[in-house]
Each structure stands twice: as structure tokens, then as C-alpha cells.
Amino acid sequence: MYTELSYDVDGHVGVITLRRPEARNALTFTTYRELEDAVRNAAVRCLIITGADPAFCSGDDVKQIMAGGEGARPAVTNLAPRLTPAADALLHTDIPIIAAVNGPAIGWGMELSLMADIRVASEKARFGELFIKRGLCCDVPGIGRLAQLVGRETAAELLFTGDVIDANRALQIRLVSRVVPHEQLLPAATEIARKIASNPPLAIRKLKNGLRRALDPDWKELGAWVSTSLAELFKTEDHREGVRSFLEKREPHFAGK
């Protein structure tokens, strides 16, 4: 059914696995569509999202999504401002989501982990909001959830510097709930998922909806702001330099224009 991810069900638990290991599970337009479809059509009591080793998700596929047409991203620049469909599905589902972070979660990969209710990390996990290195702002979870988890100052440091942190640092700042040996990651995430799935599903959905009401911003409004901001930033020379330097494997030189 899917070409860039798999969806497996065991009892009341579903597991979505990103499957582009040769590209460190970088996201293409196809991956985004399949991820949205898998989440919207899931009929389980708990979802686990993970990646095929060696990475959780390295973010957008730069060559496909960022490098076409002088840095333009058609999914952002040619549409009315909005929350992207995959983010909309993840942020509005009433199914609890656990991110089993098995390796680097970079860029939108970190955003993906932030959209989960619970993050369990392998000792090999890495986290980084690298959007600033491409002359861009992050997506809505980096703005709407990161500071809730780690505090405003630490969130600002991660967003403004683009630094990548390891699993132990992520645990220290409460970005993840626990760190486990790599081979125990999926069993640990599955144990939590089964415990959640064994509880009354209607009450679980009410609780998730209550957390959303109490803590989350207006995702659609924030999504429109992010989309508008990205449309502006994709046109900048700094963004083009960020992409070029990545593809040419050199340090970027930003001009502020």
C-alpha cells in the first residue's frame, strides 16, 4: 500500500515506520502524503512512529523539496497559507502517539518527534532543529511545543543555533521521557503503547483532547503564519546559500538578504 513507509498493527497498537534508510529516512512529497494517510486512517488505540535504522528521520529531502526551482518549495509557496496536511493529521488525531526515536531526528524529523505525546529515545538518538542553517524557520511544533517541554530559553538556544544534541542531553532537558539501549527501543515503546491501549479508549481520547485544549496553540492559525513565513524565507539568498552549502558540503556564508 505504501512505498516509503510501512504500517503494521499488533492488536490495538499500530506502528508506522519510515522506510528510506538509504536516505536516512529523509522526507519526500510522497512520504508526507503517506504519513498523513496512515495517521488519518489508523484505527488503533495507540500509534508508534519510528524509522528504519540508522535514522529516525533526517528531515526534508533537500534535493527534492528545497533545491528545486532556485530553492522554491512548491508545497509551501504555491498554496494558500495553512497548516501542512501531515502536521494537521498528527496534531489533531485523538490517538495517542509515541515516537520511538532510533537515531537522528533532524529538522522536520525533530518536528515529527515533537508531535508525539511521548518520546522514547535510543542511546543512538540525536535531535536538531536545523532550519536556521537553511535560512528558514521551523514548523509549528518547534514553536508551539518545544518551549513547553524544555523551557523558553533552552528552546531558543536550540532554534537559534541549530545545534544537535545527543540522547542524554535530550533526557536532561526533558525533551524525551526516557533513554534505553538501542535494541530495547521498540520493546520499550511497545510496552508503553500496550499499557495505554489497555485502558478505556473513550477516556484516553478525552484526556488527549483535554491536553490539546489546555496546552496547545491554535495550530491552524500558527500553521498559516509558518507557511507565510516560509514562503518569504524560501525566496531569500540566505536560503539558497544554505541549500547550496549543504549540497556542496561546505560552511555557509549568510548575507542577511
PDB file of C-alpha atoms in Angstrom:
ATOM      1  CA  MET A   1       0.000   0.000   0.000  1.00  0.00           C
ATOM      2  CA  TYR A   2       2.810   2.423   0.914  1.00  0.00           C
ATOM      3  CA  THR A   3       6.170   2.819  -0.803  1.00  0.00           C
ATOM      4  CA  GLU A   4       8.168   4.970   1.641  1.00  0.00           C
ATOM      5  CA  LEU A   5       6.810   3.783   4.980  1.00  0.00           C
ATOM      6  CA  SER A   6       5.186   0.698   6.452  1.00  0.00           C
ATOM      7  CA  TYR A   7       2.152   0.410   8.714  1.00  0.00           C
ATOM      8  CA  ASP A   8       1.791  -2.658  10.902  1.00  0.00           C
ATOM      9  CA  VAL A   9      -0.849  -3.481  13.502  1.00  0.00           C
ATOM     10  CA  ASP A  10      -0.468  -5.770  16.508  1.00  0.00           C
ATOM     11  CA  GLY A  11      -3.671  -5.914  18.498  1.00  0.00           C
ATOM     12  CA  HIS A  12      -4.655  -2.337  19.332  1.00  0.00           C
ATOM     13  CA  VAL A  13      -1.206  -0.886  18.588  1.00  0.00           C
ATOM     14  CA  GLY A  14      -0.136   0.457  15.181  1.00  0.00           C
ATOM     15  CA  VAL A  15       3.472   1.012  14.142  1.00  0.00           C
ATOM     16  CA  ILE A  16       4.399   3.474  11.384  1.00  0.00           C
ATOM     17  CA  THR A  17       7.988   3.006  10.209  1.00  0.00           C
ATOM     18  CA  LEU A  18       9.625   5.461   7.805  1.00  0.00           C
ATOM     19  CA  ARG A  19      11.461   3.332   5.242  1.00  0.00           C
ATOM     20  CA  ARG A  20      14.025   5.299   3.259  1.00  0.00           C
ATOM     21  CA  PRO A  21      17.099   4.092   5.182  1.00  0.00           C
ATOM     22  CA  GLU A  22      19.429   4.811   2.252  1.00  0.00           C
ATOM     23  CA  ALA A  23      18.446   8.496   2.637  1.00  0.00           C
ATOM     24  CA  ARG A  24      18.288   8.368   6.450  1.00  0.00           C
ATOM     25  CA  ASN A  25      14.504   8.458   6.113  1.00  0.00           C
ATOM     26  CA  ALA A  26      14.507  11.929   4.574  1.00  0.00           C
ATOM     27  CA  LEU A  27      11.006  13.075   3.697  1.00  0.00           C
ATOM     28  CA  THR A  28       9.786  13.462   0.132  1.00  0.00           C
ATOM     29  CA  PHE A  29       6.389  14.687  -1.018  1.00  0.00           C
ATOM     30  CA  THR A  30       5.407  11.001  -1.222  1.00  0.00           C
ATOM     31  CA  THR A  31       6.488  10.354   2.375  1.00  0.00           C
ATOM     32  CA  TYR A  32       4.462  13.303   3.598  1.00  0.00           C
ATOM     33  CA  ARG A  33       1.356  12.069   1.752  1.00  0.00           C
ATOM     34  CA  GLU A  34       1.768   8.520   3.026  1.00  0.00           C
ATOM     35  CA  LEU A  35       2.365   9.672   6.605  1.00  0.00           C
ATOM     36  CA  GLU A  36      -0.774  11.800   6.529  1.00  0.00           C
ATOM     37  CA  ASP A  37      -2.802   8.921   5.093  1.00  0.00           C
ATOM     38  CA  ALA A  38      -1.504   6.392   7.630  1.00  0.00           C
ATOM     39  CA  VAL A  39      -2.312   8.648  10.587  1.00  0.00           C
ATOM     40  CA  ARG A  40      -5.750   9.712   9.342  1.00  0.00           C
ATOM     41  CA  ASN A  41      -6.805   6.131   8.586  1.00  0.00           C
ATOM     42  CA  ALA A  42      -5.343   4.478  11.674  1.00  0.00           C
ATOM     43  CA  ALA A  43      -7.967   2.501  13.601  1.00  0.00           C
ATOM     44  CA  VAL A  44      -5.942   1.616  16.689  1.00  0.00           C
ATOM     45  CA  ARG A  45      -5.764   2.749  20.311  1.00  0.00           C
ATOM     46  CA  CYS A  46      -2.118   3.831  20.213  1.00  0.00           C
ATOM     47  CA  LEU A  47       0.396   4.635  17.460  1.00  0.00           C
ATOM     48  CA  ILE A  48       4.162   4.237  17.477  1.00  0.00           C
ATOM     49  CA  ILE A  49       6.205   6.168  14.912  1.00  0.00           C
ATOM     50  CA  THR A  50       9.798   5.155  14.252  1.00  0.00           C
ATOM     51  CA  GLY A  51      12.338   4.930  11.436  1.00  0.00           C
ATOM     52  CA  ALA A  52      14.264   2.174   9.728  1.00  0.00           C
ATOM     53  CA  ASP A  53      17.834   2.196  11.060  1.00  0.00           C
ATOM     54  CA  PRO A  54      20.153   4.060  11.044  1.00  0.00           C
ATOM     55  CA  ALA A  55      17.954   7.167  11.454  1.00  0.00           C
ATOM     56  CA  PHE A  56      14.596   8.235  12.817  1.00  0.00           C
ATOM     57  CA  CYS A  57      14.165  10.979  10.213  1.00  0.00           C
ATOM     58  CA  SER A  58      16.739  13.388   8.786  1.00  0.00           C
ATOM     59  CA  GLY A  59      14.114  15.946   7.778  1.00  0.00           C
ATOM     60  CA  ASP A  60      13.187  17.095   4.285  1.00  0.00           C
ATOM     61  CA  ASP A  61      14.946  15.553   1.311  1.00  0.00           C
ATOM     62  CA  VAL A  62      16.944  18.658   0.386  1.00  0.00           C
ATOM     63  CA  LYS A  63      17.365  17.764  -3.290  1.00  0.00           C
ATOM     64  CA  GLN A  64      13.642  17.167  -3.863  1.00  0.00           C
ATOM     65  CA  ILE A  65      11.932  19.617  -1.524  1.00  0.00           C
ATOM     66  CA  MET A  66      14.339  22.510  -1.111  1.00  0.00           C
ATOM     67  CA  ALA A  67      16.613  22.537  -4.133  1.00  0.00           C
ATOM     68  CA  GLY A  68      14.083  22.664  -6.959  1.00  0.00           C
ATOM     69  CA  GLY A  69      13.428  25.912  -8.797  1.00  0.00           C
ATOM     70  CA  GLU A  70      16.030  28.105  -7.129  1.00  0.00           C
ATOM     71  CA  GLY A  71      15.121  26.936  -3.661  1.00  0.00           C
ATOM     72  CA  ALA A  72      11.363  27.206  -4.013  1.00  0.00           C
ATOM     73  CA  ARG A  73       9.252  24.655  -2.183  1.00  0.00           C
ATOM     74  CA  PRO A  74       6.057  24.218  -4.226  1.00  0.00           C
ATOM     75  CA  ALA A  75       4.153  22.702  -1.300  1.00  0.00           C
ATOM     76  CA  VAL A  76       4.598  25.982   0.588  1.00  0.00           C
ATOM     77  CA  THR A  77       4.950  28.719  -1.977  1.00  0.00           C
ATOM     78  CA  ASN A  78       2.107  27.891  -4.353  1.00  0.00           C
ATOM     79  CA  LEU A  79      -0.665  27.299  -1.807  1.00  0.00           C
ATOM     80  CA  ALA A  80      -2.706  29.498   0.499  1.00  0.00           C
ATOM     81  CA  PRO A  81      -1.135  29.787   3.975  1.00  0.00           C
ATOM     82  CA  ARG A  82      -2.095  26.733   6.017  1.00  0.00           C
ATOM     83  CA  LEU A  83      -1.003  24.005   8.381  1.00  0.00           C
ATOM     84  CA  THR A  84       0.610  21.285   6.262  1.00  0.00           C
ATOM     85  CA  PRO A  85      -1.607  18.186   5.862  1.00  0.00           C
ATOM     86  CA  ALA A  86       0.770  15.748   7.599  1.00  0.00           C
ATOM     87  CA  ALA A  87       1.159  18.072  10.593  1.00  0.00           C
ATOM     88  CA  ASP A  88      -2.608  18.615  10.659  1.00  0.00           C
ATOM     89  CA  ALA A  89      -3.179  14.857  10.830  1.00  0.00           C
ATOM     90  CA  LEU A  90      -0.607  14.323  13.565  1.00  0.00           C
ATOM     91  CA  LEU A  91      -1.642  17.284  15.725  1.00  0.00           C
ATOM     92  CA  HIS A  92      -5.391  16.654  15.561  1.00  0.00           C
ATOM     93  CA  THR A  93      -5.642  12.886  15.854  1.00  0.00           C
ATOM     94  CA  ASP A  94      -7.201  11.629  19.089  1.00  0.00           C
ATOM     95  CA  ILE A  95      -4.955   8.558  19.037  1.00  0.00           C
ATOM     96  CA  PRO A  96      -2.021   8.746  21.477  1.00  0.00           C
ATOM     97  CA  ILE A  97       1.312   8.780  19.622  1.00  0.00           C
ATOM     98  CA  ILE A  98       4.666   7.521  20.856  1.00  0.00           C
ATOM     99  CA  ALA A  99       7.821   8.473  18.946  1.00  0.00           C
ATOM    100  CA  ALA A 100      10.416   5.701  19.181  1.00  0.00           C
ATOM    101  CA  VAL A 101      13.468   7.749  18.202  1.00  0.00           C
ATOM    102  CA  ASN A 102      16.030   5.214  16.988  1.00  0.00           C
ATOM    103  CA  GLY A 103      18.607   7.625  15.543  1.00  0.00           C
ATOM    104  CA  PRO A 104      18.990  11.214  14.314  1.00  0.00           C
ATOM    105  CA  ALA A 105      15.753  13.255  14.399  1.00  0.00           C
ATOM    106  CA  ILE A 106      16.782  16.332  12.448  1.00  0.00           C
ATOM    107  CA  GLY A 107      14.770  19.237  11.019  1.00  0.00           C
ATOM    108  CA  TRP A 108      11.249  18.009  10.332  1.00  0.00           C
ATOM    109  CA  GLY A 109      12.354  14.728  11.901  1.00  0.00           C
ATOM    110  CA  MET A 110      12.598  16.568  15.224  1.00  0.00           C
ATOM    111  CA  GLU A 111       9.266  18.252  14.463  1.00  0.00           C
ATOM    112  CA  LEU A 112       7.788  14.784  13.906  1.00  0.00           C
ATOM    113  CA  SER A 113       9.015  13.649  17.311  1.00  0.00           C
ATOM    114  CA  LEU A 114       7.576  16.800  18.925  1.00  0.00           C
ATOM    115  CA  MET A 115       4.129  15.998  17.552  1.00  0.00           C
ATOM    116  CA  ALA A 116       4.094  12.755  19.553  1.00  0.00           C
ATOM    117  CA  ASP A 117       2.652  12.675  23.050  1.00  0.00           C
ATOM    118  CA  ILE A 118       5.573  10.624  24.389  1.00  0.00           C
ATOM    119  CA  ARG A 119       9.161  10.350  23.134  1.00  0.00           C
ATOM    120  CA  VAL A 120      11.294   7.290  23.897  1.00  0.00           C
ATOM    121  CA  ALA A 121      14.876   7.557  22.664  1.00  0.00           C
ATOM    122  CA  SER A 122      17.529   5.040  21.775  1.00  0.00           C
ATOM    123  CA  GLU A 123      21.030   5.807  23.007  1.00  0.00           C
ATOM    124  CA  LYS A 124      21.782   6.491  19.321  1.00  0.00           C
ATOM    125  CA  ALA A 125      19.167   9.267  19.054  1.00  0.00           C
ATOM    126  CA  ARG A 126      20.164  12.798  18.096  1.00  0.00           C
ATOM    127  CA  PHE A 127      17.951  15.887  17.945  1.00  0.00           C
ATOM    128  CA  GLY A 128      18.418  19.111  15.995  1.00  0.00           C
ATOM    129  CA  GLU A 129      16.276  21.986  14.702  1.00  0.00           C
ATOM    130  CA  LEU A 130      18.462  22.691  11.666  1.00  0.00           C
ATOM    131  CA  PHE A 131      16.054  25.021   9.856  1.00  0.00           C
ATOM    132  CA  ILE A 132      18.146  28.068  10.752  1.00  0.00           C
ATOM    133  CA  LYS A 133      21.069  26.510   8.841  1.00  0.00           C
ATOM    134  CA  ARG A 134      18.914  26.599   5.693  1.00  0.00           C
ATOM    135  CA  GLY A 135      17.762  30.181   6.259  1.00  0.00           C
ATOM    136  CA  LEU A 136      14.301  29.021   7.346  1.00  0.00           C
ATOM    137  CA  CYS A 137      12.041  28.968  10.394  1.00  0.00           C
ATOM    138  CA  CYS A 138      10.872  25.704  11.928  1.00  0.00           C
ATOM    139  CA  ASP A 139       7.403  24.204  11.555  1.00  0.00           C
ATOM    140  CA  VAL A 140       4.642  24.654  14.144  1.00  0.00           C
ATOM    141  CA  PRO A 141       5.758  22.036  16.745  1.00  0.00           C
ATOM    142  CA  GLY A 142       9.126  23.727  17.245  1.00  0.00           C
ATOM    143  CA  ILE A 143       7.285  26.919  18.133  1.00  0.00           C
ATOM    144  CA  GLY A 144       4.162  25.517  19.775  1.00  0.00           C
ATOM    145  CA  ARG A 145       5.581  22.582  21.747  1.00  0.00           C
ATOM    146  CA  LEU A 146       9.347  22.730  22.180  1.00  0.00           C
ATOM    147  CA  ALA A 147       9.283  25.500  24.804  1.00  0.00           C
ATOM    148  CA  GLN A 148       6.571  23.632  26.729  1.00  0.00           C
ATOM    149  CA  LEU A 149       8.925  20.669  27.038  1.00  0.00           C
ATOM    150  CA  VAL A 150      12.315  22.274  27.632  1.00  0.00           C
ATOM    151  CA  GLY A 151      11.568  25.884  28.614  1.00  0.00           C
ATOM    152  CA  ARG A 152      11.770  29.035  26.520  1.00  0.00           C
ATOM    153  CA  GLU A 153      15.493  29.680  26.986  1.00  0.00           C
ATOM    154  CA  THR A 154      16.611  26.171  26.016  1.00  0.00           C
ATOM    155  CA  ALA A 155      14.148  26.146  23.125  1.00  0.00           C
ATOM    156  CA  ALA A 156      15.527  29.459  21.885  1.00  0.00           C
ATOM    157  CA  GLU A 157      19.073  28.102  22.045  1.00  0.00           C
ATOM    158  CA  LEU A 158      18.157  25.011  20.030  1.00  0.00           C
ATOM    159  CA  LEU A 159      16.172  27.001  17.460  1.00  0.00           C
ATOM    160  CA  PHE A 160      18.598  29.915  17.059  1.00  0.00           C
ATOM    161  CA  THR A 161      21.830  27.871  16.936  1.00  0.00           C
ATOM    162  CA  GLY A 162      20.720  24.745  15.077  1.00  0.00           C
ATOM    163  CA  ASP A 163      22.838  22.698  17.498  1.00  0.00           C
ATOM    164  CA  VAL A 164      22.392  18.927  17.515  1.00  0.00           C
ATOM    165  CA  ILE A 165      22.126  17.269  20.944  1.00  0.00           C
ATOM    166  CA  ASP A 166      22.530  13.637  21.923  1.00  0.00           C
ATOM    167  CA  ALA A 167      20.057  11.377  23.728  1.00  0.00           C
ATOM    168  CA  ASN A 168      21.463  12.008  27.196  1.00  0.00           C
ATOM    169  CA  ARG A 169      21.220  15.789  26.764  1.00  0.00           C
ATOM    170  CA  ALA A 170      17.661  15.350  25.438  1.00  0.00           C
ATOM    171  CA  LEU A 171      16.767  13.432  28.604  1.00  0.00           C
ATOM    172  CA  GLN A 172      18.453  16.048  30.793  1.00  0.00           C
ATOM    173  CA  ILE A 173      16.365  18.887  29.332  1.00  0.00           C
ATOM    174  CA  ARG A 174      13.180  16.702  29.363  1.00  0.00           C
ATOM    175  CA  LEU A 175      12.817  16.569  25.620  1.00  0.00           C
ATOM    176  CA  VAL A 176      12.374  12.785  25.934  1.00  0.00           C
ATOM    177  CA  SER A 177      10.807  10.728  28.715  1.00  0.00           C
ATOM    178  CA  ARG A 178      13.469   8.023  28.758  1.00  0.00           C
ATOM    179  CA  VAL A 179      16.577   6.710  27.012  1.00  0.00           C
ATOM    180  CA  VAL A 180      17.030   2.969  26.501  1.00  0.00           C
ATOM    181  CA  PRO A 181      19.639   0.731  24.848  1.00  0.00           C
ATOM    182  CA  HIS A 182      19.107   0.670  21.083  1.00  0.00           C
ATOM    183  CA  GLU A 183      17.931  -2.939  20.920  1.00  0.00           C
ATOM    184  CA  GLN A 184      15.354  -2.285  23.643  1.00  0.00           C
ATOM    185  CA  LEU A 185      13.789   0.775  21.979  1.00  0.00           C
ATOM    186  CA  LEU A 186      10.835  -0.800  20.182  1.00  0.00           C
ATOM    187  CA  PRO A 187      10.050  -3.202  23.034  1.00  0.00           C
ATOM    188  CA  ALA A 188      10.060  -0.279  25.486  1.00  0.00           C
ATOM    189  CA  ALA A 189       7.810   1.842  23.238  1.00  0.00           C
ATOM    190  CA  THR A 190       5.507  -1.131  22.635  1.00  0.00           C
ATOM    191  CA  GLU A 191       5.191  -1.785  26.367  1.00  0.00           C
ATOM    192  CA  ILE A 192       4.003   1.784  26.927  1.00  0.00           C
ATOM    193  CA  ALA A 193       1.685   1.603  23.907  1.00  0.00           C
ATOM    194  CA  ARG A 194       0.071  -1.624  25.108  1.00  0.00           C
ATOM    195  CA  LYS A 195      -0.425  -0.178  28.575  1.00  0.00           C
ATOM    196  CA  ILE A 196      -2.177   2.844  27.032  1.00  0.00           C
ATOM    197  CA  ALA A 197      -4.201   0.644  24.661  1.00  0.00           C
ATOM    198  CA  SER A 198      -5.454  -1.492  27.555  1.00  0.00           C
ATOM    199  CA  ASN A 199      -7.179   1.497  29.130  1.00  0.00           C
ATOM    200  CA  PRO A 200     -10.695   2.731  28.197  1.00  0.00           C
ATOM    201  CA  PRO A 201     -10.266   4.240  24.702  1.00  0.00           C
ATOM    202  CA  LEU A 202     -13.010   6.866  25.069  1.00  0.00           C
ATOM    203  CA  ALA A 203     -11.431   8.195  28.267  1.00  0.00           C
ATOM    204  CA  ILE A 204      -7.972   8.223  26.655  1.00  0.00           C
ATOM    205  CA  ARG A 205      -9.316  10.273  23.737  1.00  0.00           C
ATOM    206  CA  LYS A 206     -10.970  12.734  26.126  1.00  0.00           C
ATOM    207  CA  LEU A 207      -7.705  13.117  28.020  1.00  0.00           C
ATOM    208  CA  LYS A 208      -5.737  13.761  24.836  1.00  0.00           C
ATOM    209  CA  ASN A 209      -8.332  16.291  23.719  1.00  0.00           C
ATOM    210  CA  GLY A 210      -8.133  17.958  27.140  1.00  0.00           C
ATOM    211  CA  LEU A 211      -4.350  18.283  26.927  1.00  0.00           C
ATOM    212  CA  ARG A 212      -4.737  19.832  23.479  1.00  0.00           C
ATOM    213  CA  ARG A 213      -7.299  22.345  24.775  1.00  0.00           C
ATOM    214  CA  ALA A 214      -5.206  23.258  27.811  1.00  0.00           C
ATOM    215  CA  LEU A 215      -1.741  23.445  26.295  1.00  0.00           C
ATOM    216  CA  ASP A 216      -1.739  23.745  22.510  1.00  0.00           C
ATOM    217  CA  PRO A 217      -1.986  26.958  20.489  1.00  0.00           C
ATOM    218  CA  ASP A 218      -4.377  27.362  17.573  1.00  0.00           C
ATOM    219  CA  TRP A 219      -2.496  25.066  15.198  1.00  0.00           C
ATOM    220  CA  LYS A 220      -4.297  26.261  12.074  1.00  0.00           C
ATOM    221  CA  GLU A 221      -3.546  29.911  12.812  1.00  0.00           C
ATOM    222  CA  LEU A 222       0.072  29.122  13.682  1.00  0.00           C
ATOM    223  CA  GLY A 223       0.330  26.942  10.584  1.00  0.00           C
ATOM    224  CA  ALA A 224      -0.804  29.830   8.389  1.00  0.00           C
ATOM    225  CA  TRP A 225       1.863  32.071   9.970  1.00  0.00           C
ATOM    226  CA  VAL A 226       4.590  29.449   9.462  1.00  0.00           C
ATOM    227  CA  SER A 227       3.502  28.844   5.870  1.00  0.00           C
ATOM    228  CA  THR A 228       3.569  32.582   5.108  1.00  0.00           C
ATOM    229  CA  SER A 229       6.949  32.985   6.793  1.00  0.00           C
ATOM    230  CA  LEU A 230       8.441  30.050   4.897  1.00  0.00           C
ATOM    231  CA  ALA A 231       7.109  31.385   1.596  1.00  0.00           C
ATOM    232  CA  GLU A 232       9.045  34.617   2.298  1.00  0.00           C
ATOM    233  CA  LEU A 233      12.199  32.861   3.513  1.00  0.00           C
ATOM    234  CA  PHE A 234      12.339  30.444   0.577  1.00  0.00           C
ATOM    235  CA  LYS A 235      12.859  33.480  -1.679  1.00  0.00           C
ATOM    236  CA  THR A 236      15.910  34.749   0.191  1.00  0.00           C
ATOM    237  CA  GLU A 237      19.526  34.493  -0.861  1.00  0.00           C
ATOM    238  CA  ASP A 238      20.352  33.133   2.599  1.00  0.00           C
ATOM    239  CA  HIS A 239      18.078  30.144   1.997  1.00  0.00           C
ATOM    240  CA  ARG A 240      19.639  29.455  -1.385  1.00  0.00           C
ATOM    241  CA  GLU A 241      23.094  29.696   0.190  1.00  0.00           C
ATOM    242  CA  GLY A 242      22.035  27.306   2.959  1.00  0.00           C
ATOM    243  CA  VAL A 243      20.938  24.713   0.411  1.00  0.00           C
ATOM    244  CA  ARG A 244      23.992  25.214  -1.826  1.00  0.00           C
ATOM    245  CA  SER A 245      26.416  24.905   1.077  1.00  0.00           C
ATOM    246  CA  PHE A 246      24.723  21.700   2.230  1.00  0.00           C
ATOM    247  CA  LEU A 247      24.861  20.129  -1.227  1.00  0.00           C
ATOM    248  CA  GLU A 248      28.462  21.304  -1.719  1.00  0.00           C
ATOM    249  CA  LYS A 249      29.436  20.116   1.795  1.00  0.00           C
ATOM    250  CA  ARG A 250      30.907  23.447   2.936  1.00  0.00           C
ATOM    251  CA  GLU A 251      30.230  26.103   5.548  1.00  0.00           C
ATOM    252  CA  PRO A 252      27.561  28.632   4.513  1.00  0.00           C
ATOM    253  CA  HIS A 253      28.155  32.381   4.209  1.00  0.00           C
ATOM    254  CA  PHE A 254      24.953  34.267   5.006  1.00  0.00           C
ATOM    255  CA  ALA A 255      24.427  37.838   3.803  1.00  0.00           C
ATOM    256  CA  GLY A 256      21.158  38.741   5.527  1.00  0.00           C
ATOM    257  CA  LYS A 257      19.217  39.137   2.315  1.00  0.00           C
TER     258      LYS A 257
END
